[in-house]
């Protein structure tokens, strides 16, 4: 039985690494695609990443998933897809570049729309 637990643990770590890697690559691709299509002083790419990630996490939390699937999809993929640190760094960059109004807008819109997206995802997931 000890070997089965070890194999399951190793497989979980591998799954987290793979799903986390896919989430990080997805963030990179979405950020670049949005930023290229919507060039702006506002950090549109990471904004879209974080709002869609909030929606996805809200959706996943409402679904009846097992603990392994929840960890792989929610913690690993969505956790690596979304980014608090880049959001804060971009917000500080806006402030430092003399664009305090855009920095505040980034915070307010991200929080308001992120919460709304998570709630919408959770509502939708509860109906699936």
mmCIF file of C-alpha atoms in Angstrom:
data_model
loop_
_atom_site.group_PDB
_atom_site.id
_atom_site.type_symbol
_atom_site.label_atom_id
_atom_site.label_comp_id
_atom_site.label_asym_id
_atom_site.label_seq_id
_atom_site.Cartn_x
_atom_site.Cartn_y
_atom_site.Cartn_z
ATOM 1 C CA UNK A 1 0.000 0.000 0.000
ATOM 2 C CA UNK A 2 2.900 2.365 0.714
ATOM 3 C CA UNK A 3 4.096 2.110 -2.896
ATOM 4 C CA UNK A 4 0.623 2.959 -4.234
ATOM 5 C CA UNK A 5 0.503 6.090 -2.103
ATOM 6 C CA UNK A 6 3.969 7.080 -3.299
ATOM 7 C CA UNK A 7 3.033 6.555 -6.955
ATOM 8 C CA UNK A 8 -0.204 8.517 -6.476
ATOM 9 C CA UNK A 9 1.720 11.329 -4.796
ATOM 10 C CA UNK A 10 4.314 11.433 -7.569
ATOM 11 C CA UNK A 11 1.579 11.414 -10.217
ATOM 12 C CA UNK A 12 -0.174 14.295 -8.450
ATOM 13 C CA UNK A 13 3.037 16.343 -8.405
ATOM 14 C CA UNK A 14 3.612 15.603 -12.086
ATOM 15 C CA UNK A 15 0.033 16.596 -12.853
ATOM 16 C CA UNK A 16 0.419 19.843 -10.927
ATOM 17 C CA UNK A 17 3.648 20.626 -12.759
ATOM 18 C CA UNK A 18 2.095 19.920 -16.168
ATOM 19 C CA UNK A 19 -1.159 21.786 -15.470
ATOM 20 C CA UNK A 20 0.730 24.683 -13.898
ATOM 21 C CA UNK A 21 2.995 24.846 -16.939
ATOM 22 C CA UNK A 22 -0.010 24.856 -19.254
ATOM 23 C CA UNK A 23 -1.593 27.638 -17.204
ATOM 24 C CA UNK A 24 1.571 29.756 -17.364
ATOM 25 C CA UNK A 25 1.919 29.240 -21.125
ATOM 26 C CA UNK A 26 -1.765 30.078 -21.582
ATOM 27 C CA UNK A 27 -1.296 33.297 -19.598
ATOM 28 C CA UNK A 28 1.659 34.256 -21.771
ATOM 29 C CA UNK A 29 -0.243 33.562 -25.001
ATOM 30 C CA UNK A 30 -3.450 35.336 -23.946
ATOM 31 C CA UNK A 31 -1.534 38.336 -22.585
ATOM 32 C CA UNK A 32 0.436 38.717 -25.814
ATOM 33 C CA UNK A 33 -2.568 38.195 -28.093
ATOM 34 C CA UNK A 34 -4.740 40.719 -26.239
ATOM 35 C CA UNK A 35 -1.927 43.251 -25.852
ATOM 36 C CA UNK A 36 -1.177 43.094 -29.576
ATOM 37 C CA UNK A 37 -4.817 43.447 -30.587
ATOM 38 C CA UNK A 38 -5.647 46.130 -28.020
ATOM 39 C CA UNK A 39 -2.497 48.201 -27.593
ATOM 40 C CA UNK A 40 -3.031 50.688 -24.805
ATOM 41 C CA UNK A 41 -1.404 52.430 -21.886
ATOM 42 C CA UNK A 42 -3.721 50.224 -19.795
ATOM 43 C CA UNK A 43 -2.394 46.674 -19.221
ATOM 44 C CA UNK A 44 -5.178 44.988 -21.191
ATOM 45 C CA UNK A 45 -3.500 41.589 -21.562
ATOM 46 C CA UNK A 46 -3.061 40.794 -17.871
ATOM 47 C CA UNK A 47 -6.419 42.417 -17.142
ATOM 48 C CA UNK A 48 -8.145 39.959 -19.518
ATOM 49 C CA UNK A 49 -6.125 37.054 -18.114
ATOM 50 C CA UNK A 50 -7.141 37.812 -14.538
ATOM 51 C CA UNK A 51 -10.824 38.404 -15.326
ATOM 52 C CA UNK A 52 -11.125 35.217 -17.405
ATOM 53 C CA UNK A 53 -9.215 33.339 -14.707
ATOM 54 C CA UNK A 54 -11.633 34.593 -12.042
ATOM 55 C CA UNK A 55 -14.544 33.420 -14.176
ATOM 56 C CA UNK A 56 -12.942 30.019 -14.716
ATOM 57 C CA UNK A 57 -12.160 29.545 -11.045
ATOM 58 C CA UNK A 58 -15.712 30.551 -10.115
ATOM 59 C CA UNK A 59 -17.017 28.010 -12.612
ATOM 60 C CA UNK A 60 -14.740 25.258 -11.301
ATOM 61 C CA UNK A 61 -15.684 25.864 -7.670
ATOM 62 C CA UNK A 62 -19.365 25.348 -8.466
ATOM 63 C CA UNK A 63 -18.813 22.078 -10.292
ATOM 64 C CA UNK A 64 -18.742 18.823 -8.400
ATOM 65 C CA UNK A 65 -15.133 17.885 -8.993
ATOM 66 C CA UNK A 66 -13.071 15.455 -7.025
ATOM 67 C CA UNK A 67 -10.154 16.730 -4.947
ATOM 68 C CA UNK A 68 -7.554 15.694 -7.541
ATOM 69 C CA UNK A 69 -9.365 17.354 -10.438
ATOM 70 C CA UNK A 70 -9.987 20.476 -8.347
ATOM 71 C CA UNK A 71 -6.311 20.702 -7.455
ATOM 72 C CA UNK A 72 -5.156 20.187 -11.028
ATOM 73 C CA UNK A 73 -7.676 22.498 -12.683
ATOM 74 C CA UNK A 74 -8.107 25.156 -10.012
ATOM 75 C CA UNK A 75 -4.872 25.370 -8.098
ATOM 76 C CA UNK A 76 -2.403 24.323 -10.768
ATOM 77 C CA UNK A 77 -3.855 25.554 -14.073
ATOM 78 C CA UNK A 78 -5.859 28.609 -12.987
ATOM 79 C CA UNK A 79 -3.358 29.474 -10.262
ATOM 80 C CA UNK A 80 -0.566 29.616 -12.835
ATOM 81 C CA UNK A 81 -2.779 31.273 -15.448
ATOM 82 C CA UNK A 82 -3.741 34.244 -13.282
ATOM 83 C CA UNK A 83 -1.192 36.578 -11.773
ATOM 84 C CA UNK A 84 -1.410 38.876 -8.806
ATOM 85 C CA UNK A 85 2.255 39.886 -8.946
ATOM 86 C CA UNK A 86 2.180 41.067 -12.566
ATOM 87 C CA UNK A 87 -1.066 42.943 -11.913
ATOM 88 C CA UNK A 88 0.505 44.787 -8.974
ATOM 89 C CA UNK A 89 3.770 45.457 -10.837
ATOM 90 C CA UNK A 90 1.897 46.891 -13.814
ATOM 91 C CA UNK A 91 -0.220 49.003 -11.482
ATOM 92 C CA UNK A 92 2.897 50.411 -9.818
ATOM 93 C CA UNK A 93 4.450 51.037 -13.248
ATOM 94 C CA UNK A 94 1.392 53.066 -14.238
ATOM 95 C CA UNK A 95 1.694 55.118 -11.068
ATOM 96 C CA UNK A 96 5.437 55.607 -11.525
ATOM 97 C CA UNK A 97 4.894 56.742 -15.130
ATOM 98 C CA UNK A 98 2.561 59.496 -13.914
ATOM 99 C CA UNK A 99 -0.614 57.639 -14.802
ATOM 100 C CA UNK A 100 -2.110 57.405 -11.329
ATOM 101 C CA UNK A 101 -5.669 57.502 -12.673
ATOM 102 C CA UNK A 102 -4.991 54.426 -14.827
ATOM 103 C CA UNK A 103 -3.369 52.695 -11.844
ATOM 104 C CA UNK A 104 -6.472 53.290 -9.733
ATOM 105 C CA UNK A 105 -8.701 52.250 -12.640
ATOM 106 C CA UNK A 106 -6.704 49.029 -12.972
ATOM 107 C CA UNK A 107 -7.270 48.227 -9.307
ATOM 108 C CA UNK A 108 -10.967 49.155 -9.243
ATOM 109 C CA UNK A 109 -11.891 47.461 -12.532
ATOM 110 C CA UNK A 110 -9.861 44.341 -11.750
ATOM 111 C CA UNK A 111 -11.500 43.905 -8.358
ATOM 112 C CA UNK A 112 -15.035 44.743 -9.471
ATOM 113 C CA UNK A 113 -15.002 42.765 -12.706
ATOM 114 C CA UNK A 114 -12.959 39.944 -11.161
ATOM 115 C CA UNK A 115 -15.549 39.464 -8.419
ATOM 116 C CA UNK A 116 -18.373 39.717 -10.950
ATOM 117 C CA UNK A 117 -16.677 37.209 -13.262
ATOM 118 C CA UNK A 118 -16.099 34.763 -10.388
ATOM 119 C CA UNK A 119 -19.729 35.111 -9.308
ATOM 120 C CA UNK A 120 -20.951 34.622 -12.869
ATOM 121 C CA UNK A 121 -18.747 31.556 -13.306
ATOM 122 C CA UNK A 122 -19.964 30.131 -10.010
ATOM 123 C CA UNK A 123 -23.583 30.802 -10.953
ATOM 124 C CA UNK A 124 -23.118 29.190 -14.367
ATOM 125 C CA UNK A 125 -21.245 26.225 -12.914
ATOM 126 C CA UNK A 126 -24.093 25.623 -10.483
ATOM 127 C CA UNK A 127 -26.470 25.250 -13.395
ATOM 128 C CA UNK A 128 -24.382 22.750 -15.373
#
